[in-house]
mmCIF file of C-alpha atoms and ligand atoms in Angstrom:
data_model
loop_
_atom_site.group_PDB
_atom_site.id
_atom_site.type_symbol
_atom_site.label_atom_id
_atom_site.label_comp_id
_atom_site.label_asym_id
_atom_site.label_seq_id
_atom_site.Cartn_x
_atom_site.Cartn_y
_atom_site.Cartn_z
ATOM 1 C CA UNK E 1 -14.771 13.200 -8.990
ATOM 2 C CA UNK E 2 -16.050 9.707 -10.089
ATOM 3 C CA UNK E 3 -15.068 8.376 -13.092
ATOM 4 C CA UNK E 4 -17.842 6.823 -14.607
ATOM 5 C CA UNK E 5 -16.052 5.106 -18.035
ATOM 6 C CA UNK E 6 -12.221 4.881 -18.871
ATOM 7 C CA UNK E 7 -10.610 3.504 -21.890
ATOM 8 C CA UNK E 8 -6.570 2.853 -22.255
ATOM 9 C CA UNK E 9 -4.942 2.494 -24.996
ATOM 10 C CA UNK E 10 -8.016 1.750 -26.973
ATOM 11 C CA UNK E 11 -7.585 0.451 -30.704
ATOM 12 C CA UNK E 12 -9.263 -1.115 -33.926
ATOM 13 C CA UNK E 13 -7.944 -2.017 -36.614
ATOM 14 C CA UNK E 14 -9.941 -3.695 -39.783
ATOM 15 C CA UNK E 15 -8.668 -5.550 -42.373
ATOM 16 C CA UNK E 16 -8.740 -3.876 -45.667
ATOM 17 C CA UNK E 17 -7.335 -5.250 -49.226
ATOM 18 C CA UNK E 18 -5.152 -2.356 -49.032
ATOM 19 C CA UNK E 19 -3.728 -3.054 -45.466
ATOM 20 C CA UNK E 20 -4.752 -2.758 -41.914
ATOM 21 C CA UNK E 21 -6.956 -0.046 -41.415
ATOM 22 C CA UNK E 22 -6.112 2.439 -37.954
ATOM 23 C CA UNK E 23 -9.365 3.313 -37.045
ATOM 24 C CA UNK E 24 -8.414 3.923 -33.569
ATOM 25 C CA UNK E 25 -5.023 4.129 -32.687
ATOM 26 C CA UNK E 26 -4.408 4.059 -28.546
ATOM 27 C CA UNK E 27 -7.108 6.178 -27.159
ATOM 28 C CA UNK E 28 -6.788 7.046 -23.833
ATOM 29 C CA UNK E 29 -9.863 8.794 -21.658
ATOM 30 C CA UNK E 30 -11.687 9.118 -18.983
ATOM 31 C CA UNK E 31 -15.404 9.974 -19.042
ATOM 32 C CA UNK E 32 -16.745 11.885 -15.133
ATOM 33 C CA UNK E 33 -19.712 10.728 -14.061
ATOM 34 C CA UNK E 34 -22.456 13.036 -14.843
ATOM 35 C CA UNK E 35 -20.927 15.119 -17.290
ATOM 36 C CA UNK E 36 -20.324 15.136 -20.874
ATOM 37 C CA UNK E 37 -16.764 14.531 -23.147
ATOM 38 C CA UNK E 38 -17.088 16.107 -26.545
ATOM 39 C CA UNK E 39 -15.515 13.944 -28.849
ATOM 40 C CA UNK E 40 -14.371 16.113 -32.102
ATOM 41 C CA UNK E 41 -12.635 15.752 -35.431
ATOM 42 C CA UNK E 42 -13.047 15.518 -39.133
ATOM 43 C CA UNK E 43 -15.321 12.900 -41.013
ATOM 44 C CA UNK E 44 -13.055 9.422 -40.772
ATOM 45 C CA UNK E 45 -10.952 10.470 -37.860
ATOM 46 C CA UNK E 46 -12.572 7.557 -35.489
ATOM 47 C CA UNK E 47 -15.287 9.123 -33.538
ATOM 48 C CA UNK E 48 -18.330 6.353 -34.058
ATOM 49 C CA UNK E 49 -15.611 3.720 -33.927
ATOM 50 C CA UNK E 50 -14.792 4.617 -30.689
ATOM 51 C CA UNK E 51 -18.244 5.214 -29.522
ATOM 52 C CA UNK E 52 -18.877 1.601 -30.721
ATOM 53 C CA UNK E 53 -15.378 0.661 -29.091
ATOM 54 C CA UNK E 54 -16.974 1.825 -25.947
ATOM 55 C CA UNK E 55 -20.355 0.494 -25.970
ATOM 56 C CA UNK E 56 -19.037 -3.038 -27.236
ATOM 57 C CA UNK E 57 -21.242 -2.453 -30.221
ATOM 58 C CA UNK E 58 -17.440 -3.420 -31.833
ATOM 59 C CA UNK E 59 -14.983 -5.972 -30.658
ATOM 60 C CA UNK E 60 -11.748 -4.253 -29.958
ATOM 61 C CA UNK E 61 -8.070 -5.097 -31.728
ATOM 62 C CA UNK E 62 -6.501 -3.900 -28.381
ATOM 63 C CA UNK E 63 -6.650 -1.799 -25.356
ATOM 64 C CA UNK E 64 -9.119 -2.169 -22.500
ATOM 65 C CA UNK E 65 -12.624 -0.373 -21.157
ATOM 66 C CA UNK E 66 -13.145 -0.049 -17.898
ATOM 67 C CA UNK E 67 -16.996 0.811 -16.530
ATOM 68 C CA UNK E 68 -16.996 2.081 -12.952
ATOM 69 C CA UNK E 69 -13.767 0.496 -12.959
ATOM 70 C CA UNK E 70 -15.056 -2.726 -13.983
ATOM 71 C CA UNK E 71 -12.996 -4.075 -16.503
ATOM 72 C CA UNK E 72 -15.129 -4.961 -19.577
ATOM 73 C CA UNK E 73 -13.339 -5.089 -22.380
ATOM 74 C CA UNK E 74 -13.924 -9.084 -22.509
ATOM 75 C CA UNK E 75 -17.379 -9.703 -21.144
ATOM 76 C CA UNK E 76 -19.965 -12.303 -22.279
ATOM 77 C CA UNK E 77 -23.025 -11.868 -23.895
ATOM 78 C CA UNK E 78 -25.168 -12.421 -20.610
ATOM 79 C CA UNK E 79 -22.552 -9.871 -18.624
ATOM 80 C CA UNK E 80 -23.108 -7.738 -22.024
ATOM 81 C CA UNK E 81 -26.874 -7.585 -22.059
ATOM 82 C CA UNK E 82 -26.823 -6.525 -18.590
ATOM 83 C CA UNK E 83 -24.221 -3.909 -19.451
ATOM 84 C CA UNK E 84 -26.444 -2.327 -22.584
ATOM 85 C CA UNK E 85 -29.087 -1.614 -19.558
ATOM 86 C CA UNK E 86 -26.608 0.854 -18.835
ATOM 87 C CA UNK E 87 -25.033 1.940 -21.344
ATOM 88 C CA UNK E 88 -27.114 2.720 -24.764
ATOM 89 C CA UNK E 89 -26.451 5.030 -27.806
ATOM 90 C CA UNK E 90 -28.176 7.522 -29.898
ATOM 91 C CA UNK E 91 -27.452 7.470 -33.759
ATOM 92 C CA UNK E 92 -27.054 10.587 -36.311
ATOM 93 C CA UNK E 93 -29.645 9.481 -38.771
ATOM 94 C CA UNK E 94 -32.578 8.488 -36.737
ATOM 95 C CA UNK E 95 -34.304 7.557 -40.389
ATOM 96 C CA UNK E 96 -32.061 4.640 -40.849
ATOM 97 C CA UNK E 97 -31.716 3.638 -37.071
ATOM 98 C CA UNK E 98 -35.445 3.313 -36.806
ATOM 99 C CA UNK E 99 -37.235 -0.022 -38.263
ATOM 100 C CA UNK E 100 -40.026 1.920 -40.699
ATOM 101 C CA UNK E 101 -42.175 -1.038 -40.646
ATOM 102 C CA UNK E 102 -42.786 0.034 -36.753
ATOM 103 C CA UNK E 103 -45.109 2.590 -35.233
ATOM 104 C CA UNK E 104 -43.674 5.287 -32.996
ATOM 105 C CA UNK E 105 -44.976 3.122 -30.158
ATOM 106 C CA UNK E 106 -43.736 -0.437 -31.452
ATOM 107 C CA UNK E 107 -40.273 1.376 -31.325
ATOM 108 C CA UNK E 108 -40.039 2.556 -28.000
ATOM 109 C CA UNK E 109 -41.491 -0.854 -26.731
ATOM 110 C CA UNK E 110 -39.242 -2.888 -28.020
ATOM 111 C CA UNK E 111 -36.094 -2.453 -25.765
ATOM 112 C CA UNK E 112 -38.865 -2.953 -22.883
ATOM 113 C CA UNK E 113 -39.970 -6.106 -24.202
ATOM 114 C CA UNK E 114 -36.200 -7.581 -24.812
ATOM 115 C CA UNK E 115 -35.464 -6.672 -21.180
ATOM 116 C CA UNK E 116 -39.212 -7.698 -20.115
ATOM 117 C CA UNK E 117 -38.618 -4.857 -18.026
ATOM 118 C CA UNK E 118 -42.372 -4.559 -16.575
ATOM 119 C CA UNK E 119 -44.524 -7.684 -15.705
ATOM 120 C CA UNK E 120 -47.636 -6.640 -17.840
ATOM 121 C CA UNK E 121 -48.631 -5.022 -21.158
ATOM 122 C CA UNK E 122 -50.814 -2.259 -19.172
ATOM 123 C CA UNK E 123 -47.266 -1.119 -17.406
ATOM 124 C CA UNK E 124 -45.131 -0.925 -20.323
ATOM 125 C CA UNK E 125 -47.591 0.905 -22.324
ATOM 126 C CA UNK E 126 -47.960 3.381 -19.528
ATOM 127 C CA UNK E 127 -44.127 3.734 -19.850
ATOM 128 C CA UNK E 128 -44.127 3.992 -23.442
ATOM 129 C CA UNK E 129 -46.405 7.249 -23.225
ATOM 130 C CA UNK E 130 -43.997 8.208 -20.135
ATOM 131 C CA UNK E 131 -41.276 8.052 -22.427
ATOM 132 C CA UNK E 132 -42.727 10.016 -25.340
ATOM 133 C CA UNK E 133 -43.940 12.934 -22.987
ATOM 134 C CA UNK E 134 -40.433 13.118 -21.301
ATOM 135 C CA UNK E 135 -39.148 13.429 -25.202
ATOM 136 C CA UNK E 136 -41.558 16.131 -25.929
ATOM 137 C CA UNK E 137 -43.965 13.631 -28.370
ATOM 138 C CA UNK E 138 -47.347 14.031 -28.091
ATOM 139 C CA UNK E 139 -49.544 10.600 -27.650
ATOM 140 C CA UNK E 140 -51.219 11.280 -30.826
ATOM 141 C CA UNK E 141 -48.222 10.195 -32.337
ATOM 142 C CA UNK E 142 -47.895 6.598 -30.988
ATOM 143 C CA UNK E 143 -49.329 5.186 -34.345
ATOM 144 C CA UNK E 144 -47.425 7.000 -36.770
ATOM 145 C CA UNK E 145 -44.297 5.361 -38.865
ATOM 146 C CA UNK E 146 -40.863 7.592 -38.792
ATOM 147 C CA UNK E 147 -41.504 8.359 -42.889
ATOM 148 C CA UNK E 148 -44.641 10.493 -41.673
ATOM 149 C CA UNK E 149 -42.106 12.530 -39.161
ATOM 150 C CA UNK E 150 -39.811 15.245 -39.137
ATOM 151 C CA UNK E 151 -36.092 14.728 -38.557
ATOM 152 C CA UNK E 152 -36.164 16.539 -34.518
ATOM 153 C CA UNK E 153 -39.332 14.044 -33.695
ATOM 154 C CA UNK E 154 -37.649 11.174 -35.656
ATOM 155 C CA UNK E 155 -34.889 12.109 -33.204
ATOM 156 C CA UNK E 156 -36.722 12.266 -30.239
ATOM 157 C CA UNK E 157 -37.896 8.417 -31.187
ATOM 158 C CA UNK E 158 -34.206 7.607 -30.869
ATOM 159 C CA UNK E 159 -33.746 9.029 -27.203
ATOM 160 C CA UNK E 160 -37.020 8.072 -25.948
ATOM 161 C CA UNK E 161 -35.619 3.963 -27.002
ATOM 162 C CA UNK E 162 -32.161 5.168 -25.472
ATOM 163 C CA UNK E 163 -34.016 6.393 -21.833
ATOM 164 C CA UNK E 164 -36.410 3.084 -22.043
ATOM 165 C CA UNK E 165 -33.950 1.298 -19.858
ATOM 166 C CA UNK E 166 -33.092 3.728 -17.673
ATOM 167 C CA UNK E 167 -29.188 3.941 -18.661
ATOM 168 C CA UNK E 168 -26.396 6.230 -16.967
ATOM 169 C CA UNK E 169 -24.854 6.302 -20.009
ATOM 170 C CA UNK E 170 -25.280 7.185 -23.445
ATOM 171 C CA UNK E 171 -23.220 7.382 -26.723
ATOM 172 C CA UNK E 172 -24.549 9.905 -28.783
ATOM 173 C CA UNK E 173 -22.906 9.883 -32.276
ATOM 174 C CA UNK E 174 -23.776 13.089 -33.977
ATOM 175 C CA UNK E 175 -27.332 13.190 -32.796
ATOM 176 C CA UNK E 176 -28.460 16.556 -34.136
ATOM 177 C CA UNK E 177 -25.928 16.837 -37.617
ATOM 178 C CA UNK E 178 -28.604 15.480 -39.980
ATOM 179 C CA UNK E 179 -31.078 17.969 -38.544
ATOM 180 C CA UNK E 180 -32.347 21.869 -39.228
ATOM 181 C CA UNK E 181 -30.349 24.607 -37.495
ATOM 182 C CA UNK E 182 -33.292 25.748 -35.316
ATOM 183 C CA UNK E 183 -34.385 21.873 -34.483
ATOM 184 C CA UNK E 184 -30.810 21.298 -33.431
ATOM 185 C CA UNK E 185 -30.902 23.951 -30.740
ATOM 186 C CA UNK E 186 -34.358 21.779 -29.363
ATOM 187 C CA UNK E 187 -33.186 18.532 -29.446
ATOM 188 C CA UNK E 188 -29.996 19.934 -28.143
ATOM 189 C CA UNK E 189 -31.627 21.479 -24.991
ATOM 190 C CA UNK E 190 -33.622 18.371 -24.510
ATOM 191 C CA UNK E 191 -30.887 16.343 -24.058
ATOM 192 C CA UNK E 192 -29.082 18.725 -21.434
ATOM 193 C CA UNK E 193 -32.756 19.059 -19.628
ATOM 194 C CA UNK E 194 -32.639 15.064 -19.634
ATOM 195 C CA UNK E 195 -29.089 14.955 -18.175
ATOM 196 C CA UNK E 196 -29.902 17.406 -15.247
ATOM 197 C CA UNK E 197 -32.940 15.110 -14.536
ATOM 198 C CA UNK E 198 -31.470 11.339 -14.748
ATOM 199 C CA UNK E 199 -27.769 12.137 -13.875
ATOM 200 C CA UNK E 200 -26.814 10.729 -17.454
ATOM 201 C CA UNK E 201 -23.431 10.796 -18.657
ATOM 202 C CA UNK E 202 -22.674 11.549 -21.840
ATOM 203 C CA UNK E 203 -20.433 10.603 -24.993
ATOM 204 C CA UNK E 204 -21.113 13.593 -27.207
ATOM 205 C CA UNK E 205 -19.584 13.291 -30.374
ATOM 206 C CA UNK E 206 -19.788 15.488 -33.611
ATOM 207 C CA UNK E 207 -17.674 16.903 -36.567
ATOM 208 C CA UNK E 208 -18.668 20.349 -35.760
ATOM 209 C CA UNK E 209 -16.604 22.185 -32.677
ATOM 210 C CA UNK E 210 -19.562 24.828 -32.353
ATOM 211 C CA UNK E 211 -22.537 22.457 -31.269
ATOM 212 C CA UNK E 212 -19.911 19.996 -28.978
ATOM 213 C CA UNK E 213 -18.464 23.378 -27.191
ATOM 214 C CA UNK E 214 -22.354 24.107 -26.337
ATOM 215 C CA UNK E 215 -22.882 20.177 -24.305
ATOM 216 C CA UNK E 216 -19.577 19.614 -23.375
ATOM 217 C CA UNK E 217 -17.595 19.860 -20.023
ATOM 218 C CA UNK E 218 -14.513 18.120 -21.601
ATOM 219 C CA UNK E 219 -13.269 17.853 -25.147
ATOM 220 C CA UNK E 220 -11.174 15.255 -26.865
ATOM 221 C CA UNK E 221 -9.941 16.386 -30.173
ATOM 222 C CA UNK E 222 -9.313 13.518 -32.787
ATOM 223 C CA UNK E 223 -6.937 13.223 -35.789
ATOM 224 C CA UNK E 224 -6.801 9.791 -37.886
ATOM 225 C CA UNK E 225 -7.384 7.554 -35.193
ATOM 226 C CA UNK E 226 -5.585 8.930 -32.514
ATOM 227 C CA UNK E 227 -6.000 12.015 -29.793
ATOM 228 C CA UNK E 228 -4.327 15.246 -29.860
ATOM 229 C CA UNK E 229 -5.575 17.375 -27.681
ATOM 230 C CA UNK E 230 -7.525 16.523 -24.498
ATOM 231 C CA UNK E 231 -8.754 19.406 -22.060
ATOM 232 C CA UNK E 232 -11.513 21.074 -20.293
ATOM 233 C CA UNK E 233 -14.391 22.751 -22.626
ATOM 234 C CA UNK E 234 -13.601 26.226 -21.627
ATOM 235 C CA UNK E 235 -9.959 25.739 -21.920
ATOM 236 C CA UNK E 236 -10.083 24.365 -25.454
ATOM 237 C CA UNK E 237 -11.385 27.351 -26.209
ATOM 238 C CA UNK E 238 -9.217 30.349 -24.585
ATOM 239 C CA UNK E 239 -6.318 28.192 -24.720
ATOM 240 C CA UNK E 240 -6.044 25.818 -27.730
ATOM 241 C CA UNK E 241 -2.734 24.292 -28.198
ATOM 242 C CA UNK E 242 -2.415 21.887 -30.892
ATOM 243 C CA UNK E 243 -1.946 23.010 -34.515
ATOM 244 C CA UNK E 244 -4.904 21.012 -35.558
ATOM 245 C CA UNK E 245 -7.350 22.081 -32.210
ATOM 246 C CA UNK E 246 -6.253 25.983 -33.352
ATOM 247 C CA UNK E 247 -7.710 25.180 -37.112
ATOM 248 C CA UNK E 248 -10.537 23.485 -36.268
ATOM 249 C CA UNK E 249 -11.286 26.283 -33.403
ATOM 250 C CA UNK E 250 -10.472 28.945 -36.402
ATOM 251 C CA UNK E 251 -13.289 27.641 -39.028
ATOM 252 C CA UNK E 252 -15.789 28.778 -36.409
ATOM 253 C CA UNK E 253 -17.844 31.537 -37.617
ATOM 254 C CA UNK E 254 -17.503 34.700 -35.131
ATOM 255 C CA UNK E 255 -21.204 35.791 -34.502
ATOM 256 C CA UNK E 256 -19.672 39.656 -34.041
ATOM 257 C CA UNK E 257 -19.866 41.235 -37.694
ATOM 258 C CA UNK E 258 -16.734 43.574 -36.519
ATOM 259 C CA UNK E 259 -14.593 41.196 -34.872
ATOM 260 C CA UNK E 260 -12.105 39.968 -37.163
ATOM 261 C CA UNK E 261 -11.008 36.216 -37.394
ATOM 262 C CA UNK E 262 -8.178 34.573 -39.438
ATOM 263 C CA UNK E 263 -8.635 31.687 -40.674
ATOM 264 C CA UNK E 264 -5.641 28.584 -40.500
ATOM 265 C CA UNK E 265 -6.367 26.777 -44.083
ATOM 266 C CA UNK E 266 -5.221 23.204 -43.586
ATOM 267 C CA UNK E 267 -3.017 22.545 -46.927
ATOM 268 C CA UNK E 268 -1.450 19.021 -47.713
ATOM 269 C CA UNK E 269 -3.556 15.733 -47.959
ATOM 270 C CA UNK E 270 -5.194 14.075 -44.820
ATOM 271 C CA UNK E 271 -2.488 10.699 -44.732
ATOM 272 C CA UNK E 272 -3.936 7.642 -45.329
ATOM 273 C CA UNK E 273 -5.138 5.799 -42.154
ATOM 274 C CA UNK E 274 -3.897 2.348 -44.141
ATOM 275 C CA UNK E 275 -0.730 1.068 -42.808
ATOM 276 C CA UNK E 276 -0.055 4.827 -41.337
ATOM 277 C CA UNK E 277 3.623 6.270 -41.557
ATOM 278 C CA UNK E 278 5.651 6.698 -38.587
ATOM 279 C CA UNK E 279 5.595 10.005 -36.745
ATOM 280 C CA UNK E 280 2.604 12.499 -36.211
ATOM 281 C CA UNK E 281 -0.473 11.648 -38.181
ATOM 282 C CA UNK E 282 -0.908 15.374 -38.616
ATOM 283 C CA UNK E 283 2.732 16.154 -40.174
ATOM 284 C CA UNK E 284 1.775 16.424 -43.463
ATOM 285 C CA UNK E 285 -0.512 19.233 -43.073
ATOM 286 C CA UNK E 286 0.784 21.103 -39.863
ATOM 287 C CA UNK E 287 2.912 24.271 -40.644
ATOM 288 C CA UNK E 288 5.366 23.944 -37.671
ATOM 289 C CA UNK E 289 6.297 20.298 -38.917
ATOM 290 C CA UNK E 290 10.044 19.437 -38.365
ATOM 291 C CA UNK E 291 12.102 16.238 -39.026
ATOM 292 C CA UNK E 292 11.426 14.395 -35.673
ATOM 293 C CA UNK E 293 7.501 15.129 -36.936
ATOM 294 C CA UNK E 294 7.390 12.396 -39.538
ATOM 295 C CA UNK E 295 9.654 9.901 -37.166
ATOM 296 C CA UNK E 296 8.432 9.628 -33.633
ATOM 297 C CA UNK E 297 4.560 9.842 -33.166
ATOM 298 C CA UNK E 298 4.067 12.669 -29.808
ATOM 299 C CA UNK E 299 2.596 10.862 -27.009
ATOM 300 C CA UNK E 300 -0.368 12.406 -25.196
ATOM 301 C CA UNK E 301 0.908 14.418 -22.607
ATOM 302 C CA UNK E 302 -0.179 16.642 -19.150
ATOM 303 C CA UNK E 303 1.000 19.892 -20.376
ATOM 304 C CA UNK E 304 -0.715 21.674 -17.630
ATOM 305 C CA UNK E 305 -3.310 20.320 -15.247
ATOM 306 C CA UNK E 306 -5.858 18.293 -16.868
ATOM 307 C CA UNK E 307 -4.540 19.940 -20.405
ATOM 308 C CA UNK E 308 -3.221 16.771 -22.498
ATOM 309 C CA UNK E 309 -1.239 17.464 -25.696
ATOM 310 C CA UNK E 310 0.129 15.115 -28.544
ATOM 311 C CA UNK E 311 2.996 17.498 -30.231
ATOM 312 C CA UNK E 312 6.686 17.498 -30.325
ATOM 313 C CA UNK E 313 7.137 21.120 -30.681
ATOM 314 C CA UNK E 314 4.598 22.585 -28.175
ATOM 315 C CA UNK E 315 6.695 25.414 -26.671
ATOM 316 C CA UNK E 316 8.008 26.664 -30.107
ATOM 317 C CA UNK E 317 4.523 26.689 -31.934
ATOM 318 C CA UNK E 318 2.782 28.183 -28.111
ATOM 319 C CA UNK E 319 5.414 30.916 -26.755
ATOM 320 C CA UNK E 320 3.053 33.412 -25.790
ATOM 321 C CA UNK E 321 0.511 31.225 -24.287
ATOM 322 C CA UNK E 322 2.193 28.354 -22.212
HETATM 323 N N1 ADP L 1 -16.406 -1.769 -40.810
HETATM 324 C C1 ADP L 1 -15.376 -1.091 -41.317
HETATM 325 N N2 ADP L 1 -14.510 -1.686 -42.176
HETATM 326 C C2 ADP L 1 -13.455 -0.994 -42.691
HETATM 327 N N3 ADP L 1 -13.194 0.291 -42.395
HETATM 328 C C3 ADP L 1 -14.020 0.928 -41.562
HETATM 329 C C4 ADP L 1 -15.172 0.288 -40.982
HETATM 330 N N4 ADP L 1 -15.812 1.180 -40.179
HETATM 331 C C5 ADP L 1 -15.114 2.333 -40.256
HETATM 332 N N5 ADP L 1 -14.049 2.186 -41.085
HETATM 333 C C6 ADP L 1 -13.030 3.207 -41.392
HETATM 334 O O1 ADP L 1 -12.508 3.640 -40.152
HETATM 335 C C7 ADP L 1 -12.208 5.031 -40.206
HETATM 336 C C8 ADP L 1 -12.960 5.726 -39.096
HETATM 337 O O2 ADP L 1 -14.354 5.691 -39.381
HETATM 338 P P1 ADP L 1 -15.447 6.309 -38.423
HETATM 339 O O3 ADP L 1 -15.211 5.799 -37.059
HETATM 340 O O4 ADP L 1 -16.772 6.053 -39.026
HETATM 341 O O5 ADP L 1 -15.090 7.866 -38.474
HETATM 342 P P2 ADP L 1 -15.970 9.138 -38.077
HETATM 343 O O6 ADP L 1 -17.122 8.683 -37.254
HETATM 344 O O7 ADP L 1 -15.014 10.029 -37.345
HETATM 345 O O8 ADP L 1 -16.398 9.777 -39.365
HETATM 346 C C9 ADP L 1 -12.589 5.494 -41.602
HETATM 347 O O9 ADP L 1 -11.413 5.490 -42.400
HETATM 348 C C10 ADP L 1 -13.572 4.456 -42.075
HETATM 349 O O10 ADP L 1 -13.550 4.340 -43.469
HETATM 350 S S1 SF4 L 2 4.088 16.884 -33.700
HETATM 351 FE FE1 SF4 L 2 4.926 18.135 -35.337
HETATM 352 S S2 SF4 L 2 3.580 17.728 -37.093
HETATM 353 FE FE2 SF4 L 2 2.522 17.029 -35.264
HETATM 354 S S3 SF4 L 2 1.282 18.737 -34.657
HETATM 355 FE FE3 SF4 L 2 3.183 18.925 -33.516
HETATM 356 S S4 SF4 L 2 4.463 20.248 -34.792
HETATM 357 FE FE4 SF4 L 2 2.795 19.539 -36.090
HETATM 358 MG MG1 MG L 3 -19.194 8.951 -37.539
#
């Protein structure tokens, strides 16, 4: 196993008039080469922060990043253009990510041109239409402006610019949420086709648990800035632990009409990630909160191998399974 991208003890904090923000709170991860990390939680929790974190997109408050075990945390901007090569990121609203003064074509050029990745104008068109077939976009397109575009080929505008360069790894912060249902499944199996192909590792992160348990091969699940549970896809699922993992797993629709699911409503405010409280972010809406909850915040754990847990009172809440 070669791990491709590792962060420890990540954090970022920003500067509110209220207090310091926690966006990220001491992240800890480790991304395999080749594979994909699902990176889940509820709107605010952190996840494009930490994608941005990663792909120095944001300066850091703390915490380091380590790229094939390069630390990079505090590169320049010449070591960090060489770095982007590598590592690039695909956005959730490819409307507002994409210049709409540009033609399809224009787009896709552009990183080529920054990088002057090809000697003459002939070879970087020739990649540009490369790039749009490998996307599924059809060369009549190349003069058309995102407006006259659906959201999937808008989308596939936004890989196509992420693969220009070639990269082994990409960020890609809810890239099918502001799409149809039926496009998502495309763009969805475009992207796995595309990682078979170029080896590409992936940074897959999204609100919903349903379309991150179809790309991923390891989940991270994220509460207010920090990680609580941290496991194998498959595991996540047959074996949840956390109190928050188990509600978020139990808001997923069962396709069976006749198997019957209950549902764990979350009661009790989401605390404020301003100047947090002590203790487990979660407290105030976990049902197995006790006193040493809203004191000590759990640290992220090995409960089993390769199963990491953040909760003080794991073997009470998990008796049957653990
Ligand atoms: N530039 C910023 N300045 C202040 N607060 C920010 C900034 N960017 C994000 N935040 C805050 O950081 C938290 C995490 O945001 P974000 O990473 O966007 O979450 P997610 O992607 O999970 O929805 C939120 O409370 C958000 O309001
Ligand atoms: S540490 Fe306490 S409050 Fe947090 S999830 Fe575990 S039981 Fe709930
Ligand atoms: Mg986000």
């Amino acid at each position: 196993m070669s791990i491709l991208l590792e962060v420890k003890n990540l954090r970022k904090y920003f500067k509110t008039p209220k207090g310091m923000l926690h966006a990220v709170d001491g992240v800890n991860m480790q991304i395999e080469s080749g594979k994909t990390l699902g990176v889940v939680g509820e709107s605010g929790c952190g996840k494009s922060t930490l994608g941005r974190l990663v792909l120095h997109l944001l300066d850091s408050s703390d915490g380091e990043v380590y790229y094939q075990g390069n630390n990079i945390t505090h590169v320049n901007k010449k070591e960090l253009k060489e770095l982007r090569k590598n590592m690039q990121m695909i956005f959730q609203d490819p409307f507002s990510s994409l210049n709409p003064r540009k033609t399809v074509s224009q787009i896709i050029v552009e990183p080529l041109q920054i990088y002057k990745a090809y000697p003459s104008k002939k070879d970087m068109i020739k990649k540009v239409y490369e790039l749009m077939d490998t996307v599924g976009l059809a060369k009549r397109l190349e003069y058309s402006y995102p407006h006259e575009l659906d959201g999937g080929r808008r989308q596939r505008i936004g890989i196509a610019r992420a693969l220009a360069l070639n990269p082994e790894f990409i960020v890609c912060d809810e890239p099918v949420s502001a799409l149809d249902v039926s496009i998502q499944a495309q763009i969805l199996n475009l992207m796995q086709d595309l990682q078979l192909e170029r080896k590409l590792t992936y940074m897959f992160i999204s609100h919903d648990l349903s379309v991150v348990k179809h790309v991923s091969d390891n989940i991270c699940v994220m509460y207010l800035g920090t990680l609580v549970e941290s496991c194998a896809s498959k595991n996540l699922f047959k074996n949840p632990l956390h109190p928050y993992t188990k509600a978020l797993l139990s808001a997923i629709p069962v396709p069976k009409i006749n198997i019957e699911k209950k549902r764990i409503l979350l009661k009790g405010e989401i605390s404020s990630p301003i100047n947090p409280k002590p203790g487990c972010r979660f407290a105030p809406r976990c049902l197995y909160a006790k006193d040493i909850c809203t004191k000590k915040q759990p640290k992220l754990i090995e409960v089993e191998e390769n199963h990491f847990v953040a909760c003080h009172c794991l073997k009470e809440n998990n008796k049957e399974s653990m």
